[in-house]
Amino acid sequence: MLSWLSPRVPVTPLTAWLVAHSGVMRPAASADVVVPMLERFLRHDWRWYGELAVAAAEHAPMELGDVTCPITLIGGRADVLTAVEDVVATADRLPDARVTVLPGSHFLPLEQPALLHEALGQLVARTDLVGAAAPTSGS
């Protein structure tokens, strides 16, 4: 049904406002970023989502013991798709993981871009990726 319905949903600032106030997304997301996201999102093949959900439910949890690099898991306090408790449980299985919980939903890049950028900047600093990418003498 979603595959039939989604292309028929008009994507307007009103649609964006309704989605941002639905509980799936938070009102912090502005219509100018939500409208283009909805236009792309509504073109998805919804059958794929069903197949993914079934496959994920049947798949054993990933073995994370070999992951040794610094990791930052970022979750939204009001995320109805990924519970903060699951984010924390995943971090507990990683030796060098940190959890950052931001005010928002599953759509943090749309709702909290500055806070997300800051959290990712802290990860970059913690991993010294900038120093590792710097050219060395003789290269």
PDB file of C-alpha atoms in Angstrom:
ATOM      1  CA  MET A   1       0.000   0.000   0.000  1.00  0.00           C
ATOM      2  CA  LEU A   2       2.822   2.426   0.822  1.00  0.00           C
ATOM      3  CA  SER A   3       4.350   1.865  -2.614  1.00  0.00           C
ATOM      4  CA  TRP A   4       1.054   2.965  -4.161  1.00  0.00           C
ATOM      5  CA  LEU A   5       0.386   5.819  -1.735  1.00  0.00           C
ATOM      6  CA  SER A   6       3.774   7.491  -1.321  1.00  0.00           C
ATOM      7  CA  PRO A   7       4.093   8.925  -4.867  1.00  0.00           C
ATOM      8  CA  ARG A   8       0.645  10.464  -4.460  1.00  0.00           C
ATOM      9  CA  VAL A   9       1.435  12.393  -1.266  1.00  0.00           C
ATOM     10  CA  PRO A  10       1.838  16.094  -2.034  1.00  0.00           C
ATOM     11  CA  VAL A  11       5.086  17.390  -0.559  1.00  0.00           C
ATOM     12  CA  THR A  12       4.573  20.958   0.571  1.00  0.00           C
ATOM     13  CA  PRO A  13       5.597  23.070   3.567  1.00  0.00           C
ATOM     14  CA  LEU A  14       2.342  21.907   5.205  1.00  0.00           C
ATOM     15  CA  THR A  15       3.335  18.257   4.693  1.00  0.00           C
ATOM     16  CA  ALA A  16       6.753  19.030   6.178  1.00  0.00           C
ATOM     17  CA  TRP A  17       5.121  20.738   9.170  1.00  0.00           C
ATOM     18  CA  LEU A  18       2.830  17.742   9.738  1.00  0.00           C
ATOM     19  CA  VAL A  19       5.748  15.300   9.606  1.00  0.00           C
ATOM     20  CA  ALA A  20       7.856  17.494  11.907  1.00  0.00           C
ATOM     21  CA  HIS A  21       5.026  17.522  14.448  1.00  0.00           C
ATOM     22  CA  SER A  22       4.064  13.849  14.081  1.00  0.00           C
ATOM     23  CA  GLY A  23       6.376  12.424  16.708  1.00  0.00           C
ATOM     24  CA  VAL A  24       8.518  10.655  14.100  1.00  0.00           C
ATOM     25  CA  MET A  25      10.438  13.873  13.554  1.00  0.00           C
ATOM     26  CA  ARG A  26      10.812  16.836  15.894  1.00  0.00           C
ATOM     27  CA  PRO A  27       9.634  20.402  15.145  1.00  0.00           C
ATOM     28  CA  ALA A  28      13.250  21.644  15.200  1.00  0.00           C
ATOM     29  CA  ALA A  29      13.558  20.562  11.551  1.00  0.00           C
ATOM     30  CA  SER A  30      12.657  23.411   9.216  1.00  0.00           C
ATOM     31  CA  ALA A  31      10.471  22.974   6.147  1.00  0.00           C
ATOM     32  CA  ASP A  32      13.269  24.078   3.798  1.00  0.00           C
ATOM     33  CA  VAL A  33      15.238  20.924   4.661  1.00  0.00           C
ATOM     34  CA  VAL A  34      12.302  18.593   5.323  1.00  0.00           C
ATOM     35  CA  VAL A  35      10.584  19.144   1.950  1.00  0.00           C
ATOM     36  CA  PRO A  36      13.548  17.924  -0.194  1.00  0.00           C
ATOM     37  CA  MET A  37      14.132  15.012   2.198  1.00  0.00           C
ATOM     38  CA  LEU A  38      10.479  13.968   1.951  1.00  0.00           C
ATOM     39  CA  GLU A  39      10.553  14.219  -1.834  1.00  0.00           C
ATOM     40  CA  ARG A  40      13.462  11.743  -1.929  1.00  0.00           C
ATOM     41  CA  PHE A  41      12.150   9.561   0.897  1.00  0.00           C
ATOM     42  CA  LEU A  42       8.729   9.079  -0.663  1.00  0.00           C
ATOM     43  CA  ARG A  43      10.360   7.670  -3.819  1.00  0.00           C
ATOM     44  CA  HIS A  44      11.760   4.686  -1.879  1.00  0.00           C
ATOM     45  CA  ASP A  45      10.728   1.179  -2.786  1.00  0.00           C
ATOM     46  CA  TRP A  46       8.781   0.327   0.365  1.00  0.00           C
ATOM     47  CA  ARG A  47       9.015  -3.417  -0.293  1.00  0.00           C
ATOM     48  CA  TRP A  48      12.730  -3.075   0.449  1.00  0.00           C
ATOM     49  CA  TYR A  49      11.951  -1.760   3.952  1.00  0.00           C
ATOM     50  CA  GLY A  50       9.841  -4.814   4.715  1.00  0.00           C
ATOM     51  CA  GLU A  51      12.538  -7.164   3.475  1.00  0.00           C
ATOM     52  CA  LEU A  52      15.157  -5.298   5.499  1.00  0.00           C
ATOM     53  CA  ALA A  53      13.080  -5.486   8.682  1.00  0.00           C
ATOM     54  CA  VAL A  54      12.584  -9.241   8.296  1.00  0.00           C
ATOM     55  CA  ALA A  55      16.279  -9.824   7.535  1.00  0.00           C
ATOM     56  CA  ALA A  56      17.377  -7.695  10.496  1.00  0.00           C
ATOM     57  CA  ALA A  57      15.065  -9.582  12.848  1.00  0.00           C
ATOM     58  CA  GLU A  58      16.504 -12.908  11.685  1.00  0.00           C
ATOM     59  CA  HIS A  59      20.155 -11.780  11.809  1.00  0.00           C
ATOM     60  CA  ALA A  60      22.271 -12.459  14.874  1.00  0.00           C
ATOM     61  CA  PRO A  61      23.844  -9.381  16.486  1.00  0.00           C
ATOM     62  CA  MET A  62      27.129  -8.371  14.879  1.00  0.00           C
ATOM     63  CA  GLU A  63      30.326  -9.428  16.596  1.00  0.00           C
ATOM     64  CA  LEU A  64      32.034  -6.192  17.581  1.00  0.00           C
ATOM     65  CA  GLY A  65      35.086  -7.546  19.387  1.00  0.00           C
ATOM     66  CA  ASP A  66      37.447  -6.758  16.519  1.00  0.00           C
ATOM     67  CA  VAL A  67      36.455  -3.083  16.352  1.00  0.00           C
ATOM     68  CA  THR A  68      39.239  -1.211  18.125  1.00  0.00           C
ATOM     69  CA  CYS A  69      39.061   2.275  16.662  1.00  0.00           C
ATOM     70  CA  PRO A  70      37.329   5.114  18.492  1.00  0.00           C
ATOM     71  CA  ILE A  71      33.588   5.100  17.851  1.00  0.00           C
ATOM     72  CA  THR A  72      30.920   7.659  18.645  1.00  0.00           C
ATOM     73  CA  LEU A  73      27.326   6.470  18.590  1.00  0.00           C
ATOM     74  CA  ILE A  74      24.860   9.331  18.306  1.00  0.00           C
ATOM     75  CA  GLY A  75      21.208   8.917  19.172  1.00  0.00           C
ATOM     76  CA  GLY A  76      18.178  11.115  19.380  1.00  0.00           C
ATOM     77  CA  ARG A  77      16.462  11.343  22.751  1.00  0.00           C
ATOM     78  CA  ALA A  78      13.045  11.152  21.021  1.00  0.00           C
ATOM     79  CA  ASP A  79      13.986   8.582  18.347  1.00  0.00           C
ATOM     80  CA  VAL A  80      11.069   6.177  17.870  1.00  0.00           C
ATOM     81  CA  LEU A  81      13.055   3.978  15.454  1.00  0.00           C
ATOM     82  CA  THR A  82      16.284   3.408  17.410  1.00  0.00           C
ATOM     83  CA  ALA A  83      15.996   3.393  21.188  1.00  0.00           C
ATOM     84  CA  VAL A  84      18.715   5.176  23.155  1.00  0.00           C
ATOM     85  CA  GLU A  85      18.974   2.033  25.293  1.00  0.00           C
ATOM     86  CA  ASP A  86      19.991   0.070  22.177  1.00  0.00           C
ATOM     87  CA  VAL A  87      22.619   2.688  21.314  1.00  0.00           C
ATOM     88  CA  VAL A  88      24.051   2.445  24.841  1.00  0.00           C
ATOM     89  CA  ALA A  89      23.982  -1.372  24.735  1.00  0.00           C
ATOM     90  CA  THR A  90      25.934  -1.317  21.468  1.00  0.00           C
ATOM     91  CA  ALA A  91      28.488   1.101  22.926  1.00  0.00           C
ATOM     92  CA  ASP A  92      28.947  -1.216  25.897  1.00  0.00           C
ATOM     93  CA  ARG A  93      30.162  -3.896  23.459  1.00  0.00           C
ATOM     94  CA  LEU A  94      32.864  -1.649  21.979  1.00  0.00           C
ATOM     95  CA  PRO A  95      36.164  -0.952  23.752  1.00  0.00           C
ATOM     96  CA  ASP A  96      36.557   2.704  22.729  1.00  0.00           C
ATOM     97  CA  ALA A  97      32.989   3.888  22.235  1.00  0.00           C
ATOM     98  CA  ARG A  98      31.243   6.996  23.438  1.00  0.00           C
ATOM     99  CA  VAL A  99      27.557   7.779  23.302  1.00  0.00           C
ATOM    100  CA  THR A 100      26.167  11.206  22.528  1.00  0.00           C
ATOM    101  CA  VAL A 101      22.430  11.699  22.975  1.00  0.00           C
ATOM    102  CA  LEU A 102      21.042  14.788  21.289  1.00  0.00           C
ATOM    103  CA  PRO A 103      17.628  16.399  21.585  1.00  0.00           C
ATOM    104  CA  GLY A 104      15.810  15.104  18.558  1.00  0.00           C
ATOM    105  CA  SER A 105      14.575  12.065  16.684  1.00  0.00           C
ATOM    106  CA  HIS A 106      15.952   9.684  14.072  1.00  0.00           C
ATOM    107  CA  PHE A 107      16.423  12.707  11.804  1.00  0.00           C
ATOM    108  CA  LEU A 108      19.207  14.473  13.721  1.00  0.00           C
ATOM    109  CA  PRO A 109      20.950  15.849  10.600  1.00  0.00           C
ATOM    110  CA  LEU A 110      17.771  17.786   9.822  1.00  0.00           C
ATOM    111  CA  GLU A 111      16.900  18.741  13.395  1.00  0.00           C
ATOM    112  CA  GLN A 112      20.236  19.382  15.077  1.00  0.00           C
ATOM    113  CA  PRO A 113      22.884  19.899  12.378  1.00  0.00           C
ATOM    114  CA  ALA A 114      25.117  22.112  14.541  1.00  0.00           C
ATOM    115  CA  LEU A 115      25.090  19.708  17.506  1.00  0.00           C
ATOM    116  CA  LEU A 116      25.686  16.751  15.206  1.00  0.00           C
ATOM    117  CA  HIS A 117      28.581  18.580  13.552  1.00  0.00           C
ATOM    118  CA  GLU A 118      30.057  19.307  16.988  1.00  0.00           C
ATOM    119  CA  ALA A 119      29.777  15.658  18.067  1.00  0.00           C
ATOM    120  CA  LEU A 120      31.427  14.471  14.853  1.00  0.00           C
ATOM    121  CA  GLY A 121      34.148  17.092  15.284  1.00  0.00           C
ATOM    122  CA  GLN A 122      34.862  15.667  18.734  1.00  0.00           C
ATOM    123  CA  LEU A 123      35.193  12.206  17.186  1.00  0.00           C
ATOM    124  CA  VAL A 124      37.625  13.532  14.577  1.00  0.00           C
ATOM    125  CA  ALA A 125      39.696  15.164  17.332  1.00  0.00           C
ATOM    126  CA  ARG A 126      39.638  11.971  19.402  1.00  0.00           C
ATOM    127  CA  THR A 127      40.808   9.843  16.481  1.00  0.00           C
ATOM    128  CA  ASP A 128      43.428  12.322  15.266  1.00  0.00           C
ATOM    129  CA  LEU A 129      42.180  11.824  11.712  1.00  0.00           C
ATOM    130  CA  VAL A 130      43.327  15.312  10.776  1.00  0.00           C
ATOM    131  CA  GLY A 131      46.885  14.559  11.876  1.00  0.00           C
ATOM    132  CA  ALA A 132      46.835  11.190  10.129  1.00  0.00           C
ATOM    133  CA  ALA A 133      45.705  12.804   6.871  1.00  0.00           C
ATOM    134  CA  ALA A 134      48.360  15.528   6.957  1.00  0.00           C
ATOM    135  CA  PRO A 135      51.070  15.124   4.329  1.00  0.00           C
ATOM    136  CA  THR A 136      54.397  13.936   5.626  1.00  0.00           C
ATOM    137  CA  SER A 137      57.697  15.360   4.496  1.00  0.00           C
ATOM    138  CA  GLY A 138      58.858  13.711   1.336  1.00  0.00           C
ATOM    139  CA  SER A 139      55.362  12.836   0.076  1.00  0.00           C
TER     140      SER A 139
END
